[in-house]
Each structure stands twice: as C-alpha cells, then as structure tokens.
C-alpha cells in the first residue's frame, strides 16, 4: 500500500476507456482503493481516477473538507465510487477553473453541467445515488471523464483561458482534481 506515480498527459493510457469492475470487495479492489487514497493525499488532490495510476478500471475517489482555491465551495464528502453513471437533470452549465494531477501546473476554464445525478457503487457493492450541484458536480464530471479517456484541456472551449497556475493565480495554493 503506497502512493503511486501519477501518469501525465501524453501517456496513451490516459486516453483509453476503462473497464467496469465486475466483482466488489475483493482484496485487489480494496488494495487499489488504498493506493488511490494514499496517492490523492500525497499529491494533495481533490480527486483521482484509477487510470491515473495506470489501472484501467472504472473507479474514482474524490472529496475534501475545504479548499483554499475554492473558499466558497461546500465540502465534498470523501467518496469511493465504482462503475459510475451520470445523468443531467437539465442543460444548465457553469464555468469553472480546473486542474488535474495528470496535467501538473496548468489550469483551464471548463464548462460543466451545474446539476448532476450520479449513481454507482461503493467498494462493498452498495448503491450510491446522489443529486449534487456546483463544485461537487464538477469534480465528479472531471473524474468520470478520466474513465472515458478525456482530460480537461480537451474540454476548454477558449484556449486563451488555459495557462499556468502560478501565473493565473499567484500565491493561491494548488489543489488538483
Ligand atoms: Ni484529473
């Protein structure tokens, strides 16, 4: 059990569709989640998807108590989500700055659905079903994108709103999704 290296943009493994988890509560799945937790904490991330540590399975984790980068964002409960399915109750979108542990040092303005319903399973196979909005909705959409081989820079509509964290937001602590 340990933090593992995070793959960076350019690695072809970050462009693949990850496979559904077929069996819950296995030692392999629990060990993967432990490594993902350790990695997210070590890298000070707000979320992490299994493909980012080279494991092509539909597993994401996310959550934080408070974010200096998003002082107004409500805390997001720490969640381990397997085989997630997203649905959008309406078409409303909102823009927000995103970063990613696989795209270190960069930030881009990305439009996401403001309201999100998601369902999936915890590591024991229990159903998780939530309706969320705002930053919680953004983090989940960002992480689930990783499961479909999508990194946030490809979602930036105006590439003039893409740049280095320390230039765009000098002095603001880094928290990557
Ligand atoms: Ni990411």
mmCIF file with all atom_site columns, C-alpha atoms and ligand atoms in Angstrom:
data_model
loop_
_atom_site.group_PDB
_atom_site.id
_atom_site.type_symbol
_atom_site.label_atom_id
_atom_site.label_alt_id
_atom_site.label_comp_id
_atom_site.label_asym_id
_atom_site.label_entity_id
_atom_site.label_seq_id
_atom_site.pdbx_PDB_ins_code
_atom_site.Cartn_x
_atom_site.Cartn_y
_atom_site.Cartn_z
_atom_site.occupancy
_atom_site.B_iso_or_equiv
_atom_site.pdbx_formal_charge
_atom_site.auth_seq_id
_atom_site.auth_comp_id
_atom_site.auth_asym_id
_atom_site.auth_atom_id
_atom_site.pdbx_PDB_model_num
ATOM   1   C  CA  . UNK A 1 1   ? 0.000   0.000  0.000   1.00 0.00 ? 1   UNK A CA  1
ATOM   2   C  CA  . UNK A 1 2   ? 1.546   3.219  -1.055  1.00 0.00 ? 2   UNK A CA  1
ATOM   3   C  CA  . UNK A 1 3   ? 1.214   6.352  -3.102  1.00 0.00 ? 3   UNK A CA  1
ATOM   4   C  CA  . UNK A 1 4   ? 1.857   5.527  -6.737  1.00 0.00 ? 4   UNK A CA  1
ATOM   5   C  CA  . UNK A 1 5   ? 3.180   7.682  -9.564  1.00 0.00 ? 5   UNK A CA  1
ATOM   6   C  CA  . UNK A 1 6   ? 0.500   9.637  -11.406 1.00 0.00 ? 6   UNK A CA  1
ATOM   7   C  CA  . UNK A 1 7   ? 0.551   9.296  -15.199 1.00 0.00 ? 7   UNK A CA  1
ATOM   8   C  CA  . UNK A 1 8   ? 0.893   12.572 -17.047 1.00 0.00 ? 8   UNK A CA  1
ATOM   9   C  CA  . UNK A 1 9   ? -0.821  13.890 -20.154 1.00 0.00 ? 9   UNK A CA  1
ATOM   10  C  CA  . UNK A 1 10  ? 0.814   12.350 -23.194 1.00 0.00 ? 10  UNK A CA  1
ATOM   11  C  CA  . UNK A 1 11  ? 0.676   8.849  -21.773 1.00 0.00 ? 11  UNK A CA  1
ATOM   12  C  CA  . UNK A 1 12  ? -1.639  6.844  -24.059 1.00 0.00 ? 12  UNK A CA  1
ATOM   13  C  CA  . UNK A 1 13  ? -3.140  5.026  -21.063 1.00 0.00 ? 13  UNK A CA  1
ATOM   14  C  CA  . UNK A 1 14  ? -4.904  8.278  -20.132 1.00 0.00 ? 14  UNK A CA  1
ATOM   15  C  CA  . UNK A 1 15  ? -6.797  8.165  -23.454 1.00 0.00 ? 15  UNK A CA  1
ATOM   16  C  CA  . UNK A 1 16  ? -8.401  4.738  -23.063 1.00 0.00 ? 16  UNK A CA  1
ATOM   17  C  CA  . UNK A 1 17  ? -11.868 3.778  -21.901 1.00 0.00 ? 17  UNK A CA  1
ATOM   18  C  CA  . UNK A 1 18  ? -11.604 1.976  -18.562 1.00 0.00 ? 18  UNK A CA  1
ATOM   19  C  CA  . UNK A 1 19  ? -13.474 -1.286 -17.925 1.00 0.00 ? 19  UNK A CA  1
ATOM   20  C  CA  . UNK A 1 20  ? -16.309 -1.884 -15.460 1.00 0.00 ? 20  UNK A CA  1
ATOM   21  C  CA  . UNK A 1 21  ? -15.436 -3.533 -12.149 1.00 0.00 ? 21  UNK A CA  1
ATOM   22  C  CA  . UNK A 1 22  ? -17.071 -6.971 -12.136 1.00 0.00 ? 22  UNK A CA  1
ATOM   23  C  CA  . UNK A 1 23  ? -16.634 -8.031 -8.530  1.00 0.00 ? 23  UNK A CA  1
ATOM   24  C  CA  . UNK A 1 24  ? -16.793 -5.984 -5.334  1.00 0.00 ? 24  UNK A CA  1
ATOM   25  C  CA  . UNK A 1 25  ? -14.971 -6.263 -2.005  1.00 0.00 ? 25  UNK A CA  1
ATOM   26  C  CA  . UNK A 1 26  ? -12.079 -8.247 -3.440  1.00 0.00 ? 26  UNK A CA  1
ATOM   27  C  CA  . UNK A 1 27  ? -8.613  -7.846 -1.908  1.00 0.00 ? 27  UNK A CA  1
ATOM   28  C  CA  . UNK A 1 28  ? -7.396  -6.429 -5.239  1.00 0.00 ? 28  UNK A CA  1
ATOM   29  C  CA  . UNK A 1 29  ? -10.110 -3.764 -5.328  1.00 0.00 ? 29  UNK A CA  1
ATOM   30  C  CA  . UNK A 1 30  ? -9.556  -2.776 -1.693  1.00 0.00 ? 30  UNK A CA  1
ATOM   31  C  CA  . UNK A 1 31  ? -5.784  -2.571 -2.261  1.00 0.00 ? 31  UNK A CA  1
ATOM   32  C  CA  . UNK A 1 32  ? -6.350  -0.395 -5.331  1.00 0.00 ? 32  UNK A CA  1
ATOM   33  C  CA  . UNK A 1 33  ? -8.523  1.975  -3.304  1.00 0.00 ? 33  UNK A CA  1
ATOM   34  C  CA  . UNK A 1 34  ? -5.916  2.161  -0.553  1.00 0.00 ? 34  UNK A CA  1
ATOM   35  C  CA  . UNK A 1 35  ? -3.258  3.108  -3.113  1.00 0.00 ? 35  UNK A CA  1
ATOM   36  C  CA  . UNK A 1 36  ? -5.602  5.681  -4.659  1.00 0.00 ? 36  UNK A CA  1
ATOM   37  C  CA  . UNK A 1 37  ? -6.279  7.257  -1.231  1.00 0.00 ? 37  UNK A CA  1
ATOM   38  C  CA  . UNK A 1 38  ? -2.554  7.354  -0.431  1.00 0.00 ? 38  UNK A CA  1
ATOM   39  C  CA  . UNK A 1 39  ? -1.801  8.894  -3.820  1.00 0.00 ? 39  UNK A CA  1
ATOM   40  C  CA  . UNK A 1 40  ? -4.532  11.529 -3.561  1.00 0.00 ? 40  UNK A CA  1
ATOM   41  C  CA  . UNK A 1 41  ? -3.345  12.580 -0.099  1.00 0.00 ? 41  UNK A CA  1
ATOM   42  C  CA  . UNK A 1 42  ? 0.335   12.623 -1.106  1.00 0.00 ? 42  UNK A CA  1
ATOM   43  C  CA  . UNK A 1 43  ? -0.439  14.726 -4.185  1.00 0.00 ? 43  UNK A CA  1
ATOM   44  C  CA  . UNK A 1 44  ? -2.953  16.970 -2.400  1.00 0.00 ? 44  UNK A CA  1
ATOM   45  C  CA  . UNK A 1 45  ? -5.635  16.172 -4.940  1.00 0.00 ? 45  UNK A CA  1
ATOM   46  C  CA  . UNK A 1 46  ? -9.383  16.711 -4.689  1.00 0.00 ? 46  UNK A CA  1
ATOM   47  C  CA  . UNK A 1 47  ? -9.994  13.565 -6.686  1.00 0.00 ? 47  UNK A CA  1
ATOM   48  C  CA  . UNK A 1 48  ? -8.316  10.720 -8.520  1.00 0.00 ? 48  UNK A CA  1
ATOM   49  C  CA  . UNK A 1 49  ? -9.330  8.146  -11.110 1.00 0.00 ? 49  UNK A CA  1
ATOM   50  C  CA  . UNK A 1 50  ? -7.789  4.664  -11.289 1.00 0.00 ? 50  UNK A CA  1
ATOM   51  C  CA  . UNK A 1 51  ? -6.453  5.161  -14.850 1.00 0.00 ? 51  UNK A CA  1
ATOM   52  C  CA  . UNK A 1 52  ? -4.291  7.994  -13.492 1.00 0.00 ? 52  UNK A CA  1
ATOM   53  C  CA  . UNK A 1 53  ? -2.217  5.391  -11.653 1.00 0.00 ? 53  UNK A CA  1
ATOM   54  C  CA  . UNK A 1 54  ? -2.288  3.050  -14.632 1.00 0.00 ? 54  UNK A CA  1
ATOM   55  C  CA  . UNK A 1 55  ? -5.211  0.828  -13.613 1.00 0.00 ? 55  UNK A CA  1
ATOM   56  C  CA  . UNK A 1 56  ? -7.849  0.721  -16.381 1.00 0.00 ? 56  UNK A CA  1
ATOM   57  C  CA  . UNK A 1 57  ? -10.917 0.234  -14.165 1.00 0.00 ? 57  UNK A CA  1
ATOM   58  C  CA  . UNK A 1 58  ? -13.972 2.424  -13.581 1.00 0.00 ? 58  UNK A CA  1
ATOM   59  C  CA  . UNK A 1 59  ? -13.032 3.532  -10.073 1.00 0.00 ? 59  UNK A CA  1
ATOM   60  C  CA  . UNK A 1 60  ? -12.820 7.131  -8.860  1.00 0.00 ? 60  UNK A CA  1
ATOM   61  C  CA  . UNK A 1 61  ? -12.316 8.761  -5.471  1.00 0.00 ? 61  UNK A CA  1
ATOM   62  C  CA  . UNK A 1 62  ? -12.906 12.382 -4.522  1.00 0.00 ? 62  UNK A CA  1
ATOM   63  C  CA  . UNK A 1 63  ? -13.680 14.678 -1.631  1.00 0.00 ? 63  UNK A CA  1
ATOM   64  C  CA  . UNK A 1 64  ? -12.242 17.386 0.560   1.00 0.00 ? 64  UNK A CA  1
ATOM   65  C  CA  . UNK A 1 65  ? -13.057 19.277 3.717   1.00 0.00 ? 65  UNK A CA  1
ATOM   66  C  CA  . UNK A 1 66  ? -12.248 22.740 2.478   1.00 0.00 ? 66  UNK A CA  1
ATOM   67  C  CA  . UNK A 1 67  ? -10.344 24.188 -0.416  1.00 0.00 ? 67  UNK A CA  1
ATOM   68  C  CA  . UNK A 1 68  ? -8.231  27.351 -0.275  1.00 0.00 ? 68  UNK A CA  1
ATOM   69  C  CA  . UNK A 1 69  ? -8.671  27.554 -4.037  1.00 0.00 ? 69  UNK A CA  1
ATOM   70  C  CA  . UNK A 1 70  ? -12.473 27.471 -3.736  1.00 0.00 ? 70  UNK A CA  1
ATOM   71  C  CA  . UNK A 1 71  ? -13.201 29.208 -0.428  1.00 0.00 ? 71  UNK A CA  1
ATOM   72  C  CA  . UNK A 1 72  ? -16.911 29.324 -1.213  1.00 0.00 ? 72  UNK A CA  1
ATOM   73  C  CA  . UNK A 1 73  ? -17.188 25.689 -2.248  1.00 0.00 ? 73  UNK A CA  1
ATOM   74  C  CA  . UNK A 1 74  ? -19.060 23.441 0.149   1.00 0.00 ? 74  UNK A CA  1
ATOM   75  C  CA  . UNK A 1 75  ? -17.121 20.446 1.457   1.00 0.00 ? 75  UNK A CA  1
ATOM   76  C  CA  . UNK A 1 76  ? -17.494 17.346 -0.672  1.00 0.00 ? 76  UNK A CA  1
ATOM   77  C  CA  . UNK A 1 77  ? -17.791 14.106 1.332   1.00 0.00 ? 77  UNK A CA  1
ATOM   78  C  CA  . UNK A 1 78  ? -14.972 11.658 0.737   1.00 0.00 ? 78  UNK A CA  1
ATOM   79  C  CA  . UNK A 1 79  ? -16.389 9.100  -1.691  1.00 0.00 ? 79  UNK A CA  1
ATOM   80  C  CA  . UNK A 1 80  ? -15.171 5.946  -3.386  1.00 0.00 ? 80  UNK A CA  1
ATOM   81  C  CA  . UNK A 1 81  ? -17.312 5.426  -6.464  1.00 0.00 ? 81  UNK A CA  1
ATOM   82  C  CA  . UNK A 1 82  ? -17.242 2.402  -8.741  1.00 0.00 ? 82  UNK A CA  1
ATOM   83  C  CA  . UNK A 1 83  ? -18.883 1.982  -12.165 1.00 0.00 ? 83  UNK A CA  1
ATOM   84  C  CA  . UNK A 1 84  ? -20.398 5.479  -12.018 1.00 0.00 ? 84  UNK A CA  1
ATOM   85  C  CA  . UNK A 1 85  ? -23.255 6.521  -14.286 1.00 0.00 ? 85  UNK A CA  1
ATOM   86  C  CA  . UNK A 1 86  ? -24.052 10.222 -14.723 1.00 0.00 ? 86  UNK A CA  1
ATOM   87  C  CA  . UNK A 1 87  ? -27.330 11.863 -15.736 1.00 0.00 ? 87  UNK A CA  1
ATOM   88  C  CA  . UNK A 1 88  ? -28.066 15.545 -16.161 1.00 0.00 ? 88  UNK A CA  1
ATOM   89  C  CA  . UNK A 1 89  ? -31.446 16.819 -14.971 1.00 0.00 ? 89  UNK A CA  1
ATOM   90  C  CA  . UNK A 1 90  ? -31.204 19.974 -17.089 1.00 0.00 ? 90  UNK A CA  1
ATOM   91  C  CA  . UNK A 1 91  ? -28.979 21.768 -19.585 1.00 0.00 ? 91  UNK A CA  1
ATOM   92  C  CA  . UNK A 1 92  ? -27.648 24.471 -17.283 1.00 0.00 ? 92  UNK A CA  1
ATOM   93  C  CA  . UNK A 1 93  ? -23.886 24.836 -17.434 1.00 0.00 ? 93  UNK A CA  1
ATOM   94  C  CA  . UNK A 1 94  ? -21.390 26.804 -15.411 1.00 0.00 ? 94  UNK A CA  1
ATOM   95  C  CA  . UNK A 1 95  ? -17.763 27.676 -15.990 1.00 0.00 ? 95  UNK A CA  1
ATOM   96  C  CA  . UNK A 1 96  ? -15.011 26.959 -13.501 1.00 0.00 ? 96  UNK A CA  1
ATOM   97  C  CA  . UNK A 1 97  ? -11.251 26.635 -13.347 1.00 0.00 ? 97  UNK A CA  1
ATOM   98  C  CA  . UNK A 1 98  ? -9.934  23.095 -13.287 1.00 0.00 ? 98  UNK A CA  1
ATOM   99  C  CA  . UNK A 1 99  ? -6.604  21.456 -12.746 1.00 0.00 ? 99  UNK A CA  1
ATOM   100 C  CA  . UNK A 1 100 ? -5.520  17.843 -12.814 1.00 0.00 ? 100 UNK A CA  1
ATOM   101 C  CA  . UNK A 1 101 ? -2.767  15.780 -11.236 1.00 0.00 ? 101 UNK A CA  1
ATOM   102 C  CA  . UNK A 1 102 ? -2.079  14.431 -14.734 1.00 0.00 ? 102 UNK A CA  1
ATOM   103 C  CA  . UNK A 1 103 ? -1.677  17.978 -16.104 1.00 0.00 ? 103 UNK A CA  1
ATOM   104 C  CA  . UNK A 1 104 ? 0.513   19.460 -13.377 1.00 0.00 ? 104 UNK A CA  1
ATOM   105 C  CA  . UNK A 1 105 ? 0.856   23.204 -13.019 1.00 0.00 ? 105 UNK A CA  1
ATOM   106 C  CA  . UNK A 1 106 ? -1.851  24.122 -15.518 1.00 0.00 ? 106 UNK A CA  1
ATOM   107 C  CA  . UNK A 1 107 ? -5.386  25.468 -15.134 1.00 0.00 ? 107 UNK A CA  1
ATOM   108 C  CA  . UNK A 1 108 ? -8.160  25.849 -17.656 1.00 0.00 ? 108 UNK A CA  1
ATOM   109 C  CA  . UNK A 1 109 ? -11.654 27.268 -17.686 1.00 0.00 ? 109 UNK A CA  1
ATOM   110 C  CA  . UNK A 1 110 ? -14.114 24.438 -18.314 1.00 0.00 ? 110 UNK A CA  1
ATOM   111 C  CA  . UNK A 1 111 ? -17.858 24.474 -18.719 1.00 0.00 ? 111 UNK A CA  1
ATOM   112 C  CA  . UNK A 1 112 ? -19.675 21.678 -16.864 1.00 0.00 ? 112 UNK A CA  1
ATOM   113 C  CA  . UNK A 1 113 ? -23.253 20.778 -16.081 1.00 0.00 ? 113 UNK A CA  1
ATOM   114 C  CA  . UNK A 1 114 ? -24.260 22.611 -12.918 1.00 0.00 ? 114 UNK A CA  1
ATOM   115 C  CA  . UNK A 1 115 ? -26.659 19.916 -11.740 1.00 0.00 ? 115 UNK A CA  1
ATOM   116 C  CA  . UNK A 1 116 ? -25.737 16.261 -11.729 1.00 0.00 ? 116 UNK A CA  1
ATOM   117 C  CA  . UNK A 1 117 ? -27.268 12.983 -10.674 1.00 0.00 ? 117 UNK A CA  1
ATOM   118 C  CA  . UNK A 1 118 ? -24.844 10.156 -10.222 1.00 0.00 ? 118 UNK A CA  1
ATOM   119 C  CA  . UNK A 1 119 ? -25.117 6.566  -9.225  1.00 0.00 ? 119 UNK A CA  1
ATOM   120 C  CA  . UNK A 1 120 ? -22.570 3.860  -8.714  1.00 0.00 ? 120 UNK A CA  1
ATOM   121 C  CA  . UNK A 1 121 ? -21.341 1.516  -6.023  1.00 0.00 ? 121 UNK A CA  1
ATOM   122 C  CA  . UNK A 1 122 ? -19.103 1.650  -3.005  1.00 0.00 ? 122 UNK A CA  1
ATOM   123 C  CA  . UNK A 1 123 ? -16.293 -0.935 -2.658  1.00 0.00 ? 123 UNK A CA  1
ATOM   124 C  CA  . UNK A 1 124 ? -18.681 -3.360 -0.935  1.00 0.00 ? 124 UNK A CA  1
ATOM   125 C  CA  . UNK A 1 125 ? -21.167 -3.141 -3.791  1.00 0.00 ? 125 UNK A CA  1
ATOM   126 C  CA  . UNK A 1 126 ? -23.698 -0.913 -2.007  1.00 0.00 ? 126 UNK A CA  1
ATOM   127 C  CA  . UNK A 1 127 ? -25.567 1.528  -4.217  1.00 0.00 ? 127 UNK A CA  1
ATOM   128 C  CA  . UNK A 1 128 ? -24.565 5.197  -4.043  1.00 0.00 ? 128 UNK A CA  1
ATOM   129 C  CA  . UNK A 1 129 ? -27.053 7.626  -5.553  1.00 0.00 ? 129 UNK A CA  1
ATOM   130 C  CA  . UNK A 1 130 ? -26.821 11.404 -5.223  1.00 0.00 ? 130 UNK A CA  1
ATOM   131 C  CA  . UNK A 1 131 ? -28.089 14.647 -6.720  1.00 0.00 ? 131 UNK A CA  1
ATOM   132 C  CA  . UNK A 1 132 ? -25.446 17.349 -6.440  1.00 0.00 ? 132 UNK A CA  1
ATOM   133 C  CA  . UNK A 1 133 ? -24.510 20.695 -7.904  1.00 0.00 ? 133 UNK A CA  1
ATOM   134 C  CA  . UNK A 1 134 ? -21.672 23.155 -8.216  1.00 0.00 ? 134 UNK A CA  1
ATOM   135 C  CA  . UNK A 1 135 ? -18.177 22.065 -7.294  1.00 0.00 ? 135 UNK A CA  1
ATOM   136 C  CA  . UNK A 1 136 ? -19.270 18.582 -6.217  1.00 0.00 ? 136 UNK A CA  1
ATOM   137 C  CA  . UNK A 1 137 ? -20.876 18.101 -9.645  1.00 0.00 ? 137 UNK A CA  1
ATOM   138 C  CA  . UNK A 1 138 ? -17.744 19.451 -11.340 1.00 0.00 ? 138 UNK A CA  1
ATOM   139 C  CA  . UNK A 1 139 ? -15.351 17.131 -9.530  1.00 0.00 ? 139 UNK A CA  1
ATOM   140 C  CA  . UNK A 1 140 ? -17.421 14.056 -10.369 1.00 0.00 ? 140 UNK A CA  1
ATOM   141 C  CA  . UNK A 1 141 ? -17.701 15.032 -14.047 1.00 0.00 ? 141 UNK A CA  1
ATOM   142 C  CA  . UNK A 1 142 ? -13.935 15.631 -14.163 1.00 0.00 ? 142 UNK A CA  1
ATOM   143 C  CA  . UNK A 1 143 ? -13.117 12.268 -12.560 1.00 0.00 ? 143 UNK A CA  1
ATOM   144 C  CA  . UNK A 1 144 ? -15.586 10.285 -14.670 1.00 0.00 ? 144 UNK A CA  1
ATOM   145 C  CA  . UNK A 1 145 ? -14.108 11.912 -17.786 1.00 0.00 ? 145 UNK A CA  1
ATOM   146 C  CA  . UNK A 1 146 ? -10.854 10.144 -16.867 1.00 0.00 ? 146 UNK A CA  1
ATOM   147 C  CA  . UNK A 1 147 ? -12.677 6.808  -17.170 1.00 0.00 ? 147 UNK A CA  1
ATOM   148 C  CA  . UNK A 1 148 ? -13.521 7.661  -20.760 1.00 0.00 ? 148 UNK A CA  1
ATOM   149 C  CA  . UNK A 1 149 ? -10.029 8.806  -21.686 1.00 0.00 ? 149 UNK A CA  1
ATOM   150 C  CA  . UNK A 1 150 ? -10.867 12.512 -21.522 1.00 0.00 ? 150 UNK A CA  1
ATOM   151 C  CA  . UNK A 1 151 ? -8.539  15.073 -19.931 1.00 0.00 ? 151 UNK A CA  1
ATOM   152 C  CA  . UNK A 1 152 ? -9.818  18.545 -19.062 1.00 0.00 ? 152 UNK A CA  1
ATOM   153 C  CA  . UNK A 1 153 ? -7.744  20.507 -21.626 1.00 0.00 ? 153 UNK A CA  1
ATOM   154 C  CA  . UNK A 1 154 ? -9.837  18.932 -24.392 1.00 0.00 ? 154 UNK A CA  1
ATOM   155 C  CA  . UNK A 1 155 ? -12.936 20.484 -22.773 1.00 0.00 ? 155 UNK A CA  1
ATOM   156 C  CA  . UNK A 1 156 ? -11.584 24.031 -22.803 1.00 0.00 ? 156 UNK A CA  1
ATOM   157 C  CA  . UNK A 1 157 ? -13.565 25.992 -25.379 1.00 0.00 ? 157 UNK A CA  1
ATOM   158 C  CA  . UNK A 1 158 ? -11.424 29.141 -25.306 1.00 0.00 ? 158 UNK A CA  1
ATOM   159 C  CA  . UNK A 1 159 ? -7.741  28.261 -25.127 1.00 0.00 ? 159 UNK A CA  1
ATOM   160 C  CA  . UNK A 1 160 ? -6.896  31.819 -24.064 1.00 0.00 ? 160 UNK A CA  1
ATOM   161 C  CA  . UNK A 1 161 ? -8.330  30.627 -20.717 1.00 0.00 ? 161 UNK A CA  1
ATOM   162 C  CA  . UNK A 1 162 ? -5.653  27.973 -20.274 1.00 0.00 ? 162 UNK A CA  1
ATOM   163 C  CA  . UNK A 1 163 ? -2.404  28.673 -18.505 1.00 0.00 ? 163 UNK A CA  1
ATOM   164 C  CA  . UNK A 1 164 ? -0.056  28.082 -15.652 1.00 0.00 ? 164 UNK A CA  1
ATOM   165 C  CA  . UNK A 1 165 ? -1.460  28.086 -12.133 1.00 0.00 ? 165 UNK A CA  1
ATOM   166 C  CA  . UNK A 1 166 ? 1.303   30.306 -10.718 1.00 0.00 ? 166 UNK A CA  1
ATOM   167 C  CA  . UNK A 1 167 ? 0.743   32.917 -13.439 1.00 0.00 ? 167 UNK A CA  1
ATOM   168 C  CA  . UNK A 1 168 ? -3.058  32.841 -13.424 1.00 0.00 ? 168 UNK A CA  1
ATOM   169 C  CA  . UNK A 1 169 ? -3.447  32.666 -9.643  1.00 0.00 ? 169 UNK A CA  1
ATOM   170 C  CA  . UNK A 1 170 ? -0.206  33.749 -7.987  1.00 0.00 ? 170 UNK A CA  1
ATOM   171 C  CA  . UNK A 1 171 ? 0.017   32.830 -4.345  1.00 0.00 ? 171 UNK A CA  1
ATOM   172 C  CA  . UNK A 1 172 ? -3.007  30.538 -4.363  1.00 0.00 ? 172 UNK A CA  1
ATOM   173 C  CA  . UNK A 1 173 ? -2.290  27.041 -3.040  1.00 0.00 ? 173 UNK A CA  1
ATOM   174 C  CA  . UNK A 1 174 ? -2.628  24.232 -5.522  1.00 0.00 ? 174 UNK A CA  1
ATOM   175 C  CA  . UNK A 1 175 ? -5.399  21.665 -5.248  1.00 0.00 ? 175 UNK A CA  1
ATOM   176 C  CA  . UNK A 1 176 ? -5.752  19.422 -8.261  1.00 0.00 ? 176 UNK A CA  1
ATOM   177 C  CA  . UNK A 1 177 ? -8.739  17.405 -9.311  1.00 0.00 ? 177 UNK A CA  1
HETATM 178 NI NI1 . LIG B 2 .   ? -7.858  14.879 -13.294 1.00 0.00 ? 1   LIG B NI1 1
#
